[in-house]
PDB file of C-alpha atoms in Angstrom:
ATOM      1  CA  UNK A  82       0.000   0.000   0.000  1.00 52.00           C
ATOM      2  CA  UNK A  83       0.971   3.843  -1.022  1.00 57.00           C
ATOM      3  CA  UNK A  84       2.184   5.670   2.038  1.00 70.00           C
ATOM      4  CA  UNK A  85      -0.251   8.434   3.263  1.00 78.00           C
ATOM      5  CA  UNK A  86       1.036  11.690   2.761  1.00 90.00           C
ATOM      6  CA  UNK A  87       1.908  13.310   6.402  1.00 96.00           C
ATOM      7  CA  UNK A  88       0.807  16.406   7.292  1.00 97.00           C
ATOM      8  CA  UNK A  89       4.144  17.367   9.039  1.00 98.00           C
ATOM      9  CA  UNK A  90       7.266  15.926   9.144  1.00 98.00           C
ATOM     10  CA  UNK A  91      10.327  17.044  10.910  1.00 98.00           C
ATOM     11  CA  UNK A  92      13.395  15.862  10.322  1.00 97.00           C
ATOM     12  CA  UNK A  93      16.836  15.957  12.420  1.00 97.00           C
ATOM     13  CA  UNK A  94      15.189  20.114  13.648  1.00 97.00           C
ATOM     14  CA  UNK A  95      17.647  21.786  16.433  1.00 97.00           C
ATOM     15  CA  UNK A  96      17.923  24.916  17.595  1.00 97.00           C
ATOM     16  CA  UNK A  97      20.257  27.291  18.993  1.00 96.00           C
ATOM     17  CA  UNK A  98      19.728  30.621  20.610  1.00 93.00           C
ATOM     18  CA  UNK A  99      23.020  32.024  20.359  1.00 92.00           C
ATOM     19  CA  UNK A 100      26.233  29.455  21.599  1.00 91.00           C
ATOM     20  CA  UNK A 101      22.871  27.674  23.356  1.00 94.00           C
ATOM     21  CA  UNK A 102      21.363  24.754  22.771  1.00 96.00           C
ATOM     22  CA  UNK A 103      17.631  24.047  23.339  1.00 96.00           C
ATOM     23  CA  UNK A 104      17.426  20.644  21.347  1.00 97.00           C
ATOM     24  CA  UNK A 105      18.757  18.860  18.465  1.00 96.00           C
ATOM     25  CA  UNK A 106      18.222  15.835  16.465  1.00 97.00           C
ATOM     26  CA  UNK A 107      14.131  16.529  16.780  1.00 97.00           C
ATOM     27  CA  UNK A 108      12.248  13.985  14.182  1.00 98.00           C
ATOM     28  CA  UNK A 109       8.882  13.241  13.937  1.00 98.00           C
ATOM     29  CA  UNK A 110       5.703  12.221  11.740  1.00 97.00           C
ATOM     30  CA  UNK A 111       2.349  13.309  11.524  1.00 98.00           C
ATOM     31  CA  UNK A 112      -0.735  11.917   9.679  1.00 96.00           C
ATOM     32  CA  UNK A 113      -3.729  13.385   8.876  1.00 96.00           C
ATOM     33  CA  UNK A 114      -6.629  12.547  11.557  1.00 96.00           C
ATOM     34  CA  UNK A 115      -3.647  11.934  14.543  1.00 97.00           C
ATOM     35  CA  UNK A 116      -3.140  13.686  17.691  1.00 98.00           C
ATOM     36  CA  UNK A 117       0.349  13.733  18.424  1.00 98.00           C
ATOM     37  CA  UNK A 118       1.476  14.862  22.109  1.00 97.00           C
ATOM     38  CA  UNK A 119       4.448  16.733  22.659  1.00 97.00           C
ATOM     39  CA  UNK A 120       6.045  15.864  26.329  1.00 95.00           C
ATOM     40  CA  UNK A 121       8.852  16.487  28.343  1.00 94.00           C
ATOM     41  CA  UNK A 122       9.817  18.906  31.165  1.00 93.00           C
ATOM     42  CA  UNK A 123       9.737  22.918  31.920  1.00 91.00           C
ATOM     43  CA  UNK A 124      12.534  24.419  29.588  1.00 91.00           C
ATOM     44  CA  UNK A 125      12.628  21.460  27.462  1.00 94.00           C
ATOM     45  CA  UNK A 126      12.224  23.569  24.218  1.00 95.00           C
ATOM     46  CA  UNK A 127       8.365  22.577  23.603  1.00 96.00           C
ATOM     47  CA  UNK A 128       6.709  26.029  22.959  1.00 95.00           C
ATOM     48  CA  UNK A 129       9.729  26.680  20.764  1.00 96.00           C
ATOM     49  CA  UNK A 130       9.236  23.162  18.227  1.00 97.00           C
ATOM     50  CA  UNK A 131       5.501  23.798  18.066  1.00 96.00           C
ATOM     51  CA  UNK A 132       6.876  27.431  16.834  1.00 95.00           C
ATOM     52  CA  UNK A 133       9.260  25.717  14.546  1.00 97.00           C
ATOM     53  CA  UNK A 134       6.704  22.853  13.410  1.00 97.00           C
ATOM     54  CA  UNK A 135       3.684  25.722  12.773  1.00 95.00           C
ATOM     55  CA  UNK A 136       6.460  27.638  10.693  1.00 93.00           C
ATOM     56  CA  UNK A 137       6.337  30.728  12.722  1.00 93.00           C
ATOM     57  CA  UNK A 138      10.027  30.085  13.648  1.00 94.00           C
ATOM     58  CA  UNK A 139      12.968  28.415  11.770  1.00 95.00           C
ATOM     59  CA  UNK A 140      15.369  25.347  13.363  1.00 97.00           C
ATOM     60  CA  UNK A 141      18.826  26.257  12.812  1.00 97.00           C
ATOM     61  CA  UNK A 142      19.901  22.918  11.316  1.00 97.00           C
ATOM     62  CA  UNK A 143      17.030  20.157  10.201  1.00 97.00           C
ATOM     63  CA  UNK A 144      13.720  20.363   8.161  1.00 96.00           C
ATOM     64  CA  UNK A 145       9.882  20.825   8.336  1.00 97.00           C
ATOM     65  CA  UNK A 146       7.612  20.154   5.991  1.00 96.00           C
ATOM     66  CA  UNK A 147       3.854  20.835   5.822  1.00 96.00           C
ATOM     67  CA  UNK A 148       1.575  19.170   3.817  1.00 95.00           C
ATOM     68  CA  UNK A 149      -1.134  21.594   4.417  1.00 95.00           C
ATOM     69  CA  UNK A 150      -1.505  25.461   2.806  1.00 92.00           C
ATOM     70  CA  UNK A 151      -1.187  28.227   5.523  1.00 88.00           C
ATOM     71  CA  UNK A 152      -5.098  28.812   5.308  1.00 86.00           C
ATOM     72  CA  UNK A 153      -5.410  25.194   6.801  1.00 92.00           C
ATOM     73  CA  UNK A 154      -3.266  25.496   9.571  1.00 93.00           C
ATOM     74  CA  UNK A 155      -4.540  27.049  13.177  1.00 91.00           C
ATOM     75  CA  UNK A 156      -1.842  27.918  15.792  1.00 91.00           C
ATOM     76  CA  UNK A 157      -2.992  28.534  19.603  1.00 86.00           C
ATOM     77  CA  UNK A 158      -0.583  29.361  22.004  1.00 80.00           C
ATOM     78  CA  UNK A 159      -0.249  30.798  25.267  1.00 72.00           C
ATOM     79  CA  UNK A 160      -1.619  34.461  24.498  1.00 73.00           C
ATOM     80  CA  UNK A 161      -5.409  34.315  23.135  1.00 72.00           C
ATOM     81  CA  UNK A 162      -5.281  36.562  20.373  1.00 77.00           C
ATOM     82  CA  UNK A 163      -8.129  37.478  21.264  1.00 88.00           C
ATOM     83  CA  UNK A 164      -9.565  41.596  20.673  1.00 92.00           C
ATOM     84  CA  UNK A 165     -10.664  42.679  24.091  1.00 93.00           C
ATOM     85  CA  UNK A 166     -12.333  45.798  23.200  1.00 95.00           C
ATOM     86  CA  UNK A 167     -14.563  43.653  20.619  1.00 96.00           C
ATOM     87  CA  UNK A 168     -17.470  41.490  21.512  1.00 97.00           C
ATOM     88  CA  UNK A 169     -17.248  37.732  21.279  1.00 96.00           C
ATOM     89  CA  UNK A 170     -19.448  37.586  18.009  1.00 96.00           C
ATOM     90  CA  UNK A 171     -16.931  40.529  16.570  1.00 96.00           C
ATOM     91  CA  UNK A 172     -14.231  38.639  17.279  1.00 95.00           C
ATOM     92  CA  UNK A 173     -15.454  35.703  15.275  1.00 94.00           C
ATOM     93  CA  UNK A 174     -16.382  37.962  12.612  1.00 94.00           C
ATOM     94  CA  UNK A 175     -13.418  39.399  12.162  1.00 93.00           C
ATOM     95  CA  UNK A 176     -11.135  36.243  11.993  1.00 90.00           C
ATOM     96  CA  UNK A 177     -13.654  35.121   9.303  1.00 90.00           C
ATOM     97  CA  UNK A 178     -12.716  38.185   7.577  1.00 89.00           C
ATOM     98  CA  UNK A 179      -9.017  37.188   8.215  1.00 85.00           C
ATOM     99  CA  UNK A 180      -9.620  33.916   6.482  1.00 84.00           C
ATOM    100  CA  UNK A 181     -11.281  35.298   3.608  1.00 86.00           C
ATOM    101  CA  UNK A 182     -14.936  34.034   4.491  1.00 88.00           C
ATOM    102  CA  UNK A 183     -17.516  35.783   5.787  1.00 90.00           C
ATOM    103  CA  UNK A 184     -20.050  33.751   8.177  1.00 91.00           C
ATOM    104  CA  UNK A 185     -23.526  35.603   9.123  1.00 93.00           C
ATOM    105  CA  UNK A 186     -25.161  36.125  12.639  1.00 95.00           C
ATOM    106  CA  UNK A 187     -26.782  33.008  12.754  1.00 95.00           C
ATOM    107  CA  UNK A 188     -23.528  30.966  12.087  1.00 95.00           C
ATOM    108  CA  UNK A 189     -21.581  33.273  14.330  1.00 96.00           C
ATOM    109  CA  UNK A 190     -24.289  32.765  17.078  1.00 96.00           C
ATOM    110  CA  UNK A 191     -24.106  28.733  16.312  1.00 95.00           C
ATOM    111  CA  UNK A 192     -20.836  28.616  16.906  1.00 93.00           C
ATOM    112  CA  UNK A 193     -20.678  30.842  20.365  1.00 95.00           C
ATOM    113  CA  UNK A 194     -23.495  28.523  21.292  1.00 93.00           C
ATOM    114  CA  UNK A 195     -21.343  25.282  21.172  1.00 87.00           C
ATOM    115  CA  UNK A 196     -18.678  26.549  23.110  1.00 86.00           C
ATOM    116  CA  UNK A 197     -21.256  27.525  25.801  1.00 87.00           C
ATOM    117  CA  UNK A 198     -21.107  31.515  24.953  1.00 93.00           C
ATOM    118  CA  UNK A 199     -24.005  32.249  23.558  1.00 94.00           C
ATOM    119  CA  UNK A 200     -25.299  34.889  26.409  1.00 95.00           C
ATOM    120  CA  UNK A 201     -22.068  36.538  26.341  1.00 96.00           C
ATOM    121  CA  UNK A 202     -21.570  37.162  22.269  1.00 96.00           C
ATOM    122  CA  UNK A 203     -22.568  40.849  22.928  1.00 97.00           C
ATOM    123  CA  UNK A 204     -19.461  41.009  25.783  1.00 96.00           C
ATOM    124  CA  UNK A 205     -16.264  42.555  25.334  1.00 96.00           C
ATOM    125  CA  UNK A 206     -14.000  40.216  25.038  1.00 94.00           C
ATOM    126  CA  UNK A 207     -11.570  41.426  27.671  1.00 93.00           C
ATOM    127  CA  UNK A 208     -13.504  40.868  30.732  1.00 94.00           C
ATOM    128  CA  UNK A 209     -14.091  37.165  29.497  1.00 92.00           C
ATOM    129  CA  UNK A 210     -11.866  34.729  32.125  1.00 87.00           C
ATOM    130  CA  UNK A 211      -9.434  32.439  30.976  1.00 82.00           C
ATOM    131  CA  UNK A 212     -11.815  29.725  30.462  1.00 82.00           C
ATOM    132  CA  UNK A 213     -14.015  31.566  28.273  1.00 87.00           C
ATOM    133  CA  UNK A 214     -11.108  33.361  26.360  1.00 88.00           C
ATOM    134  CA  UNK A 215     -10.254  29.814  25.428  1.00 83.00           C
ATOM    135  CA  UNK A 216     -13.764  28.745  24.499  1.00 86.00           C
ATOM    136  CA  UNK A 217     -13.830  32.046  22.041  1.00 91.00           C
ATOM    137  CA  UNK A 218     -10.158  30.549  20.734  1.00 87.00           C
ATOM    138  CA  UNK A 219     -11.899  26.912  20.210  1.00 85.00           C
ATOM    139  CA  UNK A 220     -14.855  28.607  18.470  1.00 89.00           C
ATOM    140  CA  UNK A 221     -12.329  30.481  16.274  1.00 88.00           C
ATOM    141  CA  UNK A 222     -11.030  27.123  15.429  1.00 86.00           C
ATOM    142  CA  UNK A 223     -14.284  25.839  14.338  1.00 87.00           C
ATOM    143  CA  UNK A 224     -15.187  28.753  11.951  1.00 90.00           C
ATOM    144  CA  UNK A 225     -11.749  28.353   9.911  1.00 87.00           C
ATOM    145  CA  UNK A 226     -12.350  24.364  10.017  1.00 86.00           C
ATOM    146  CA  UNK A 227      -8.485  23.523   9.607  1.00 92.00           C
ATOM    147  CA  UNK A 228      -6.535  20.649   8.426  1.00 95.00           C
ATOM    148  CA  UNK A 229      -3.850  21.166  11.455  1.00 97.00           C
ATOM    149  CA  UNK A 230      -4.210  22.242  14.608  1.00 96.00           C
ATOM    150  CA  UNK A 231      -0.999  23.248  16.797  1.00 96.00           C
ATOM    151  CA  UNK A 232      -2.112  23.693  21.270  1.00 94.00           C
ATOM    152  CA  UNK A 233       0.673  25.065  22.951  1.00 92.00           C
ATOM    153  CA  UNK A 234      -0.609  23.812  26.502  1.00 89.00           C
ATOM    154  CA  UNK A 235      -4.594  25.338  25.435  1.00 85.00           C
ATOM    155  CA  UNK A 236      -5.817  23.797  29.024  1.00 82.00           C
ATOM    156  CA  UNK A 237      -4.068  26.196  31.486  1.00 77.00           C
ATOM    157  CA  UNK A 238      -5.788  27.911  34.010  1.00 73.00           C
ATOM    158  CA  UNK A 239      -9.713  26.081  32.840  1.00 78.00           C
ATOM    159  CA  UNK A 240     -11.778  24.831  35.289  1.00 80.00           C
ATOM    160  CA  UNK A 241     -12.732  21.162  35.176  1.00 85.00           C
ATOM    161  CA  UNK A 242     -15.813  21.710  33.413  1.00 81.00           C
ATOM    162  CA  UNK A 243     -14.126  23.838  30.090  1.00 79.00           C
ATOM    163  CA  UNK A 244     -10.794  21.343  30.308  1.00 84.00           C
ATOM    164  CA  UNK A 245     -13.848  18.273  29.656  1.00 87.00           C
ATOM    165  CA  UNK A 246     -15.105  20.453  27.041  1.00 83.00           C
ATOM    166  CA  UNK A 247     -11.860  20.957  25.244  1.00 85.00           C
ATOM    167  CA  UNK A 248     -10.081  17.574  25.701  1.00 90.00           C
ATOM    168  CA  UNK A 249     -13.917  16.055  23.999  1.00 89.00           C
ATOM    169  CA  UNK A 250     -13.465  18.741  21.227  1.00 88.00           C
ATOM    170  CA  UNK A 251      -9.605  17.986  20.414  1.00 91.00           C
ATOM    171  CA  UNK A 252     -10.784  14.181  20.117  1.00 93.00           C
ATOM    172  CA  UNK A 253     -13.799  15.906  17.799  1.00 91.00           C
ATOM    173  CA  UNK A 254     -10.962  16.835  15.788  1.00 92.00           C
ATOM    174  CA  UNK A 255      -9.328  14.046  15.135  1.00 94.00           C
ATOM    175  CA  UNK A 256     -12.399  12.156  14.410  1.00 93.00           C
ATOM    176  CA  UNK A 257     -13.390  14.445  11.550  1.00 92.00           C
ATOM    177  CA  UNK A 258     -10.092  14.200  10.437  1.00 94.00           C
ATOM    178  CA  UNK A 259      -7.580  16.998  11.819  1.00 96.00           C
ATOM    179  CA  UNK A 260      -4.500  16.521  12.814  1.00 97.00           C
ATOM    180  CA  UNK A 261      -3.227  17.659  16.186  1.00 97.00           C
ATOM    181  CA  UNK A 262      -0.020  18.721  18.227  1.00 98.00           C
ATOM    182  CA  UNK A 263      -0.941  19.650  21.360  1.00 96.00           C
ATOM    183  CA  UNK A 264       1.151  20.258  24.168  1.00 96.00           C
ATOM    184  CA  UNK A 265       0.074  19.770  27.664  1.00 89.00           C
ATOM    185  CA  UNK A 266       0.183  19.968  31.227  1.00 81.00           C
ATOM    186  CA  UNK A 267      -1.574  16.619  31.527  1.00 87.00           C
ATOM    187  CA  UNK A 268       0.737  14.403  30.259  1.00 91.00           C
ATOM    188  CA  UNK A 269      -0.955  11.105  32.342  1.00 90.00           C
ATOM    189  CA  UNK A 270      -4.467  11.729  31.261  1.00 91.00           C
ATOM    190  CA  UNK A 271      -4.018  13.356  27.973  1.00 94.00           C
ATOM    191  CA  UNK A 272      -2.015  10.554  26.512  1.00 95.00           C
ATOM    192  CA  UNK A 273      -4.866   8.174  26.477  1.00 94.00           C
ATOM    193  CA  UNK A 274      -6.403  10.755  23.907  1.00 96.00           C
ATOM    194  CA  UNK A 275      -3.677  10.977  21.880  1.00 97.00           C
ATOM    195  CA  UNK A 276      -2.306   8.726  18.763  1.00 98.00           C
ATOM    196  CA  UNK A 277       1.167   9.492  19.091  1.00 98.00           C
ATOM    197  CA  UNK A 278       4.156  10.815  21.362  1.00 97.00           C
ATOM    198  CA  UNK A 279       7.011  13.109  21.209  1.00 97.00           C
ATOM    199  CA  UNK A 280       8.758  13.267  24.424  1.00 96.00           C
ATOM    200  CA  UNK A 281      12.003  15.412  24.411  1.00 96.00           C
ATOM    201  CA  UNK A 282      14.600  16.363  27.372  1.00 94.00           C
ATOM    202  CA  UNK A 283      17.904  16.711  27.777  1.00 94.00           C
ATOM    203  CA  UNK A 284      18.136  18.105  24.675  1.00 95.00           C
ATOM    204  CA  UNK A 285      17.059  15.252  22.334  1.00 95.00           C
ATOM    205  CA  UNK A 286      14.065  13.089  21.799  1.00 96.00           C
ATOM    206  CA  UNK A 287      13.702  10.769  24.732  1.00 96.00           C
ATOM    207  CA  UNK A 288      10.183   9.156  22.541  1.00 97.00           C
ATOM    208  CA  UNK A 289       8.688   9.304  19.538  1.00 97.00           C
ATOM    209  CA  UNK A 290       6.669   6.650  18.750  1.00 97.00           C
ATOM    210  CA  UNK A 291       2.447   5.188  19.673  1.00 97.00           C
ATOM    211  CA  UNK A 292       0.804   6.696  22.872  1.00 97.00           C
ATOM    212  CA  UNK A 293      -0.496   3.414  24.071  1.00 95.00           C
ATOM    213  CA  UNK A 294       2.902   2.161  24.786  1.00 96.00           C
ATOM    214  CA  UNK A 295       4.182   5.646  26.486  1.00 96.00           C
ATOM    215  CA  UNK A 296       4.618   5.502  30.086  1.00 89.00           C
ATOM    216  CA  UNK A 297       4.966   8.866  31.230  1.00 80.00           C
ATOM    217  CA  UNK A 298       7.264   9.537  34.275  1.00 71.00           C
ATOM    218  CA  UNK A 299       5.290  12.502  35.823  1.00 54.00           C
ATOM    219  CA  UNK A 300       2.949  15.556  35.084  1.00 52.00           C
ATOM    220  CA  UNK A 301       4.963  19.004  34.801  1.00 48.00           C
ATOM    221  CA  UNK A 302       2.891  21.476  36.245  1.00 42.00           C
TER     222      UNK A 302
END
């Protein structure tokens, strides 16, 4: 059989900031309709692969390839990005415009709705809490409907109920067939959602290879 064509692939990726080293040797294969986590410990270099992987950063030695157009590809990392002088519906509206589509009231309003916001799509943004921020971010991610989804660690700071919410969406994901990297603080739980794992420290990849047969040593907080 053909191989499928991967979505990312990353191949021998380091990077230096200066004389120093945050990781080398990174390499790693991605599918379309996986969920691959990215492990490993404070100051391992994670935020700064997903960086490198999304192409919002180069490695200085190795490769990445996408097999996705930019238009496909949604990044979400530790700021929002979301408007907080704008309501929650024009927010929405204007990343549609940013993606060249433009959705009505009624779609906006569907989407707000199945992220739980509904009653606050007339709020400015900027007094939403984390939680909801994020929920705004994950309805965001619904309107552009991408191929790839990059979470740099998307769960921090949500209470139990909107970490439920988005650990059943990110499996929603993969099911209609997205691909994944997600990064998170949950490394015991989150691996049972996940298809595949990167672990990296010390520099290097400790793991790459299925989730079911990662044992993770324990969750960095």
């Amino acid at each position: 059989m053909p191989e499928v064509e991967a979505v990312l692939t990353v191949k021998r990726a380091a990077k230096f900031y200066g004389q120093k080293l945050v990781f080398k040797d990174i390499s790693c294969r991605l599918e379309p309709g996986q969920i691959m986590l990215v492990a490993g410990p404070n100051g391992a270099g994670k935020s700064t692969l997903m960086r490198i992987m999304a192409g919002l950063s180069k490695p200085s030695a190795g490769d990445v390839s996408l097999g996705v157009e930019a238009e496909d590809i949604v990044y979400l990392g530790h700021s929002t990005f979301i408007y907080p002088g704008l309501s929650a519906l024009a927010n929405l509206k204007f990343w549609g415009t940013m993606y060249g589509l433009s959705p009505n009231r009624d779609e906006l309003m569907g989407l707000l709705k199945r992220v739980g916001l509904e009653r606050a799509a007339e709020e400015k943004a900027g007094a939403f809490s984390r939680g909801m921020a994020q929920r705004l971010n994950l309805a965001r991610v619904y309107l552009v409907q991408p191929k790839l989804i990059f979470l740099d660690e998307p769960g921090t700071g949500l209470d139990p109920k909107s970490l439920a919410t988005l650990r059943r969406e990110i499996v929603a994901f993969r099911d209609n067939g997205t691909s994944v990297v997600w990064i998170s603080h949950h490394v015991s739980e989150d691996t049972a959602l996940a298809d595949l794992v990167l672990a990296i420290g010390g520099k290097k990849v400790e793991y790459f290879g299925p989730a079911d047969a990662f044992v993770p040593e324990v969750d960095v907080c």
